[in-house]
Short mmCIF file of C-alpha atoms in Angstrom, two decimals:
data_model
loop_
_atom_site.label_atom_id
_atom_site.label_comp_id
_atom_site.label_asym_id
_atom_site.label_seq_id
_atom_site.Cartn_x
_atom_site.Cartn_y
_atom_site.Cartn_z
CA UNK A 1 38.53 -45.55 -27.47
CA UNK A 2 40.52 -46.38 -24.29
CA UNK A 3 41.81 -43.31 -23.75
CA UNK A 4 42.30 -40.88 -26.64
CA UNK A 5 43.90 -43.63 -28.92
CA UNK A 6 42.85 -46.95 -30.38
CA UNK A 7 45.41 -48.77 -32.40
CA UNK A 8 44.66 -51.94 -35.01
CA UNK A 9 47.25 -54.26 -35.99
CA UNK A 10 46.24 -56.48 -38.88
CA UNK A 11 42.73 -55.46 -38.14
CA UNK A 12 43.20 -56.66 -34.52
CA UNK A 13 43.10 -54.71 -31.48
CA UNK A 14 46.66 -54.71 -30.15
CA UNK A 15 48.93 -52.89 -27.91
CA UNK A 16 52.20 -54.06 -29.16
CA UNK A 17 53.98 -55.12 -32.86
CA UNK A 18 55.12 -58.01 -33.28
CA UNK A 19 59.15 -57.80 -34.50
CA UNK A 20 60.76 -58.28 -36.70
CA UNK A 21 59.17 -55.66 -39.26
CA UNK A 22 60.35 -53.84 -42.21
CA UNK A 23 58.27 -50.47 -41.63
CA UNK A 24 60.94 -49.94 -38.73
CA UNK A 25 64.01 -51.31 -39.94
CA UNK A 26 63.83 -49.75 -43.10
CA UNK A 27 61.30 -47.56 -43.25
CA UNK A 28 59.75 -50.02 -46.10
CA UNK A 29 56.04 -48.85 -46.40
CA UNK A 30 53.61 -46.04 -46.86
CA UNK A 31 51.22 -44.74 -44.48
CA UNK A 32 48.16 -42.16 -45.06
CA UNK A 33 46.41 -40.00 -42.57
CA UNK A 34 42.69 -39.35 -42.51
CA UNK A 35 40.00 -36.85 -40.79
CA UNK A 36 37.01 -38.45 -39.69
CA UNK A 37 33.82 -36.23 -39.51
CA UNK A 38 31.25 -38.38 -37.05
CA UNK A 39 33.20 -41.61 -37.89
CA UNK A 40 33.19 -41.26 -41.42
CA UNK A 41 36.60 -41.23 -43.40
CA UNK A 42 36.59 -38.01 -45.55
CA UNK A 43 38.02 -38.57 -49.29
CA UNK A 44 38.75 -42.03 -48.31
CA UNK A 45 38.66 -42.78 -51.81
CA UNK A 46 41.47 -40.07 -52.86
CA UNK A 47 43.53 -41.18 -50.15
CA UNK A 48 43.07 -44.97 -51.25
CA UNK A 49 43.91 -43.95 -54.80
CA UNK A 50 47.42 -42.34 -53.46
CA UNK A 51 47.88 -45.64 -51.63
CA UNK A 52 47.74 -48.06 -54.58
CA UNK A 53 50.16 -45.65 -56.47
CA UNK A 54 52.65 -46.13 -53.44
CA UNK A 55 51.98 -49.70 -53.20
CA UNK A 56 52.74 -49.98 -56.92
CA UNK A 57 55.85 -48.02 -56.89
CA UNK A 58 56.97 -50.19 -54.09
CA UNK A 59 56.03 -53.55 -55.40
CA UNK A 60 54.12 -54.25 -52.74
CA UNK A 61 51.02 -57.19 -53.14
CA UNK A 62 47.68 -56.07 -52.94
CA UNK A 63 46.26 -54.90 -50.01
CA UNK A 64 43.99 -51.95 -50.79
CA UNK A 65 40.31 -53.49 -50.16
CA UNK A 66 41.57 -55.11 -46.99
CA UNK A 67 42.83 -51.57 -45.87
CA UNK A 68 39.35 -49.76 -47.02
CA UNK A 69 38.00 -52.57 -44.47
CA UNK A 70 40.40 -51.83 -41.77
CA UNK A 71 40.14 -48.31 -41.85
CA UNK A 72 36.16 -48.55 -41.95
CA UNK A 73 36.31 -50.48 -38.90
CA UNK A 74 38.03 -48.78 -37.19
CA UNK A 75 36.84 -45.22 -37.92
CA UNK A 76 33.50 -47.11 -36.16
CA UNK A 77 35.31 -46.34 -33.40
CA UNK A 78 35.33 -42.99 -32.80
CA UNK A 79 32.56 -42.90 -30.87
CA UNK A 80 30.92 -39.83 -29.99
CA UNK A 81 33.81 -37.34 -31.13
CA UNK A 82 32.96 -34.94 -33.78
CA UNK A 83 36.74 -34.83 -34.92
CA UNK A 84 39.08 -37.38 -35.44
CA UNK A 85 42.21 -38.73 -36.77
CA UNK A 86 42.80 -41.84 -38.55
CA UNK A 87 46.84 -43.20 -39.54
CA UNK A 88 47.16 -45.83 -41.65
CA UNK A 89 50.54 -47.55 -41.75
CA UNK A 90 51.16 -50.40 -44.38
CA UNK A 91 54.74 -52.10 -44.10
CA UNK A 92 56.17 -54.74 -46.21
CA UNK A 93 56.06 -56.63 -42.76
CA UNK A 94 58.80 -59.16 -41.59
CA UNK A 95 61.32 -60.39 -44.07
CA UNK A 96 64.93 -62.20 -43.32
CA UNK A 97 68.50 -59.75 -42.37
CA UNK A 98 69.18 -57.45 -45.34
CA UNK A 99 68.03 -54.74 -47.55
CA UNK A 100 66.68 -56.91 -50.40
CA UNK A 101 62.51 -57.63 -49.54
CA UNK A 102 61.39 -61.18 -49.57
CA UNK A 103 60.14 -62.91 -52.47
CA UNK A 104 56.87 -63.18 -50.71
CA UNK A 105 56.11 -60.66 -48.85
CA UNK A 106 53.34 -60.31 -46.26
CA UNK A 107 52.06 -56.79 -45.80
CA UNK A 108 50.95 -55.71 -42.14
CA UNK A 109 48.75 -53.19 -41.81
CA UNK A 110 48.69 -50.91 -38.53
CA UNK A 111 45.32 -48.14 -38.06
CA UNK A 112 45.74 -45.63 -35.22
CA UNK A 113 42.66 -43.95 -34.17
CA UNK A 114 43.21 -40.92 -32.24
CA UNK A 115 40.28 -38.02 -31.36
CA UNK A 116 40.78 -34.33 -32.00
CA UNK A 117 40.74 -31.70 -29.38
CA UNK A 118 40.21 -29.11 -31.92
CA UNK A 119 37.38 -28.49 -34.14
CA UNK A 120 38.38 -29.05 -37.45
CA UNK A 121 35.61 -27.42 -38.90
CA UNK A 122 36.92 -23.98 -38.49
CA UNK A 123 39.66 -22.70 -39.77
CA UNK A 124 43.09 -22.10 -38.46
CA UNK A 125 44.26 -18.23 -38.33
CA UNK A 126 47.42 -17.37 -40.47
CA UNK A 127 50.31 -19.04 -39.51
CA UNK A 128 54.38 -17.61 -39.38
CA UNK A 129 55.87 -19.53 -41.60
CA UNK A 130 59.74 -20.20 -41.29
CA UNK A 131 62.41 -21.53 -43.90
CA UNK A 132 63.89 -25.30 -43.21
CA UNK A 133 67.93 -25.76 -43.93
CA UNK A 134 68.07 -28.98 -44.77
CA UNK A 135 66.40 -29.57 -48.26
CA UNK A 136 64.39 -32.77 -49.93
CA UNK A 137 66.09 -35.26 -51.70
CA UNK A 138 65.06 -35.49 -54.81
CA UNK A 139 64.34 -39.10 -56.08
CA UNK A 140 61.75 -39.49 -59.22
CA UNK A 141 61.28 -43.05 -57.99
CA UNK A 142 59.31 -41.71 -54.94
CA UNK A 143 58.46 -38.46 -55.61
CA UNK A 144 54.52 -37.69 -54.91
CA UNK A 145 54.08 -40.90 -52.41
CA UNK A 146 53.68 -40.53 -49.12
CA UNK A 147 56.43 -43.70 -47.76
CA UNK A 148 57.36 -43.48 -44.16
CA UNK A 149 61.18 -42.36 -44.84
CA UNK A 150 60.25 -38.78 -42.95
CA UNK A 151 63.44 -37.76 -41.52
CA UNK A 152 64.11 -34.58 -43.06
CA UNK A 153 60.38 -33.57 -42.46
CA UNK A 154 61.47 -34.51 -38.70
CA UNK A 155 64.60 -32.35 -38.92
CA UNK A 156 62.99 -29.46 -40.97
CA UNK A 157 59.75 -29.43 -38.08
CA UNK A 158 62.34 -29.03 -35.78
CA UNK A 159 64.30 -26.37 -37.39
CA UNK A 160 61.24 -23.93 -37.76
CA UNK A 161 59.51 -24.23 -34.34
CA UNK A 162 63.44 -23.29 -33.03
CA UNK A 163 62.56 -19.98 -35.34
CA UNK A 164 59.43 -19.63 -33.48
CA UNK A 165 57.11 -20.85 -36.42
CA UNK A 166 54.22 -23.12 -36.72
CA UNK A 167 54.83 -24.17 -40.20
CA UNK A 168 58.07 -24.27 -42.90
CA UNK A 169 58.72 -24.22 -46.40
CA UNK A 170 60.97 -26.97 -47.90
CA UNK A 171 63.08 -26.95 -50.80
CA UNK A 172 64.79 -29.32 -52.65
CA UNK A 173 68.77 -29.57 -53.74
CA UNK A 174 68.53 -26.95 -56.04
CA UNK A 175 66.95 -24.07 -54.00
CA UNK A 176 63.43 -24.56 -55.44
CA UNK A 177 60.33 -24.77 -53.20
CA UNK A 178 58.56 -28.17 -52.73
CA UNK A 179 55.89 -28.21 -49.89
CA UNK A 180 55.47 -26.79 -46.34
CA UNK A 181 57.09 -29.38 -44.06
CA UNK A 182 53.68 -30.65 -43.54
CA UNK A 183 51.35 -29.63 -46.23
CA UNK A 184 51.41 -28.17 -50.02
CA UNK A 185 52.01 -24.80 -50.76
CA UNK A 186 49.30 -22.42 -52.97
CA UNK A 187 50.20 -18.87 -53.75
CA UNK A 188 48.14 -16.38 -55.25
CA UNK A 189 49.13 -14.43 -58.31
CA UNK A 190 47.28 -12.81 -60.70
CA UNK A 191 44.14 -14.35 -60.77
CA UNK A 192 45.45 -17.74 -60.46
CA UNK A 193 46.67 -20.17 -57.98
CA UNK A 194 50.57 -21.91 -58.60
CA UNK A 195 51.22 -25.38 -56.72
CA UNK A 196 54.93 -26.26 -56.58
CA UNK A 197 55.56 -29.45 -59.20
CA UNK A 198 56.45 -32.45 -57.68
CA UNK A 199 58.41 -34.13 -60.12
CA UNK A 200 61.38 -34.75 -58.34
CA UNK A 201 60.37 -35.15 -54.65
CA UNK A 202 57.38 -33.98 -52.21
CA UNK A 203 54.19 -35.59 -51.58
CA UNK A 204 51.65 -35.24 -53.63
CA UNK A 205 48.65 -34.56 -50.87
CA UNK A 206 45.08 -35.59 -51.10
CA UNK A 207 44.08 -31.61 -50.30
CA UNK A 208 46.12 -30.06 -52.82
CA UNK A 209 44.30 -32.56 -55.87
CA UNK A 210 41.08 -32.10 -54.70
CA UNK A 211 41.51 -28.15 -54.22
CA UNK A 212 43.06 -28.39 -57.92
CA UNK A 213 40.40 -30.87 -58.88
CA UNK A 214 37.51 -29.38 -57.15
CA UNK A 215 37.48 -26.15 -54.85
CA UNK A 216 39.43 -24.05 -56.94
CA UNK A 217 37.25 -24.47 -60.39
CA UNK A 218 34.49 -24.07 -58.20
CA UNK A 219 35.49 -20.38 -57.68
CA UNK A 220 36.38 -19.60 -61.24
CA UNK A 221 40.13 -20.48 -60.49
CA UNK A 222 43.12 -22.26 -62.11
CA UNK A 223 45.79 -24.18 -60.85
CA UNK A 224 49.15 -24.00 -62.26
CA UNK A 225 51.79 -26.82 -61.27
CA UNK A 226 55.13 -24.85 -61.87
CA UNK A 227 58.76 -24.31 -60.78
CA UNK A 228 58.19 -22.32 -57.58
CA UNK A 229 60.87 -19.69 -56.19
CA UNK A 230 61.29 -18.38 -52.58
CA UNK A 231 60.40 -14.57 -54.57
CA UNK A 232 57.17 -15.97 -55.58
CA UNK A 233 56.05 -16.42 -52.21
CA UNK A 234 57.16 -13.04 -50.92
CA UNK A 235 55.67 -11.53 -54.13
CA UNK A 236 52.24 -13.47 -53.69
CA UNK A 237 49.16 -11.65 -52.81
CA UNK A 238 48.00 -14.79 -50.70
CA UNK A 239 49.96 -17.53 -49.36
CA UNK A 240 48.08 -20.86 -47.69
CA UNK A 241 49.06 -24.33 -47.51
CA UNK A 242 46.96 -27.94 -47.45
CA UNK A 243 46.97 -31.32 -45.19
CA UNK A 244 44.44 -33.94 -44.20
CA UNK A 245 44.21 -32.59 -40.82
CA UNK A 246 43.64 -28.55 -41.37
CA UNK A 247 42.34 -29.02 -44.47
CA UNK A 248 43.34 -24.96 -45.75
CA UNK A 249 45.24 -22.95 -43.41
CA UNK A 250 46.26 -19.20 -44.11
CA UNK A 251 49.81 -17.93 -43.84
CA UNK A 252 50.27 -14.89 -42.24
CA UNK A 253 53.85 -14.49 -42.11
CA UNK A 254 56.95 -15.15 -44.37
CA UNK A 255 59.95 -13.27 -44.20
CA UNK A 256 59.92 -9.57 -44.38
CA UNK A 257 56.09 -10.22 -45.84
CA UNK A 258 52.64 -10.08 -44.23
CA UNK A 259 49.69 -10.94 -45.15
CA UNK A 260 46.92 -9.44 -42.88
CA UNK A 261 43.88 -11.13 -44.93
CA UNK A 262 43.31 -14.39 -46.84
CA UNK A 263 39.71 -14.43 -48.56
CA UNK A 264 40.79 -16.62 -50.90
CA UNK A 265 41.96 -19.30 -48.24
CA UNK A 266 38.73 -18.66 -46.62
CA UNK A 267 36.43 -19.36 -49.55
CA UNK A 268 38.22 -22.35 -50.76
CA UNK A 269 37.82 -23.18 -46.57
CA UNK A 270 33.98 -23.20 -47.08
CA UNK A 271 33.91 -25.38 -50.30
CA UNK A 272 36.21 -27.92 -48.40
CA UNK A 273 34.10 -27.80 -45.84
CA UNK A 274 30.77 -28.11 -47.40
CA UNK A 275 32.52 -31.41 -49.11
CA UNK A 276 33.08 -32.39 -45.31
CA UNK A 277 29.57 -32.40 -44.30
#
């Protein structure tokens, strides 16, 4: 892959961008991240799914087959790596000086390949997981995409490794919890599993609807998508959060709680995993 990364601009190998583009000067675009398993794109079809919803709430023309192409491509790749990562970036591409897009807009399309040094097929130990200060901004309009406006996840990562944590939960203006900075929470209560709704802000991750979807049912539980306090972590009986990358990682740690085992993160760990295969 030259190296451990391969980048694709417009489906063309490139080492450079051409300027001017929207993606930086306004953060106008959406981008999706995917684990490869032996060069093949896991849930590529859940992820696509997400990506027409954000291309549709941007207005943005249609793109998604030539992306599935891209990405295809270039997950050929990978080469001889077990593990990898793929990042697709769409931007609105160039336009003229100002906010307002143009009236005909060409979408550029930018796939990063990069190999894992980890194996992704086992699972992360319980993390410590820390509280961000600054909250999510809660806009409807975007709420569940995953556009590249990630500044307050940039802030908030920073915040919680400064508190000695690997992870962090988010909330939004009101006090209520909306994700980990980079994941969705799951607690454990009674039987069932709770999901912070994502009405309002957060990303609505390709993990968390398959685990609602899929994994959990497959164990005999339910997901509930509700209103999600700080006190309904620390009262939880387990605690774990989702991404693309770790798939289901444990939290060990959260304020004055502990949580010294996570069987319920495991086994929803080996259905994931089986779906990885």
């Amino acid at each position: 892959m030259g190296g451990d990364t391969a980048i694709w601009v417009n489906g063309t190998r490139e080492s450079a961008l051409d300027l001017p583009d929207r993606g930086l000067d306004y953060g106008d675009g959406l981008f999706e991240t995917l684990l490869l398993r032996r060069g093949n794109p896991l849930f590529i079809d859940t992820h696509l799914q997400r990506l027409q919803r954000g291309l549709t709430a941007l207005g943005f023309p249609a793109v998604l087959e030539r992306a599935r192409q891209e990405l295809q491509r270039a997950a050929a790749g990978a080469g001889d790596h077990e593990w990898a990562v793929l990042r697709l970036t769409v931007t609105r591409g160039a336009g003229p000086r100002g906010y307002a897009p143009p009236e005909r807009a060409a979408p550029r399309t930018v796939v990063r390949l990069t190999a894992l040094e980890y194996d992704a097929g086992q699972q992360g130990e319980g993390v410590r997981l820390g509280l961000a200060d600054i909250r999510c901004s809660a806009q409807p309009a975007l709420a569940g995409i995953k556009h590249l406006n990630r500044l307050e996840q940039v802030l908030a990562a920073a915040q919680v490794r400064e508190q000695g944590c690997e992870e962090g939960v988010m909330l939004d203006p009101s006090g209520t919890v909306v994700s980990a900075v980079a994941g969705n929470l799951f607690y454990l209560r009674d039987g069932a599993l709770h999901t912070p709704a994502l009405g309002h802000c957060g990303v609505a991750g390709t993990r968390r609807a398959l685990l609602a979807q899929r994994w959990a049912p497959s164990i005999g539980l339910a997901v509930h998508e509700d209103s999600v306090a700080i006190e309904d972590l620390l009262a939880a009986e387990e605690v774990f959060y989702t991404n693309a990358v770790q798939g289901i990682r444990p939290v060990a740690h959260f304020g004055r709680v502990h949580w010294s085992a996570h069987p319920v993160a495991q086994r929803l760990f080996r259905c994931y995993l089986a779906d990885c295969a």
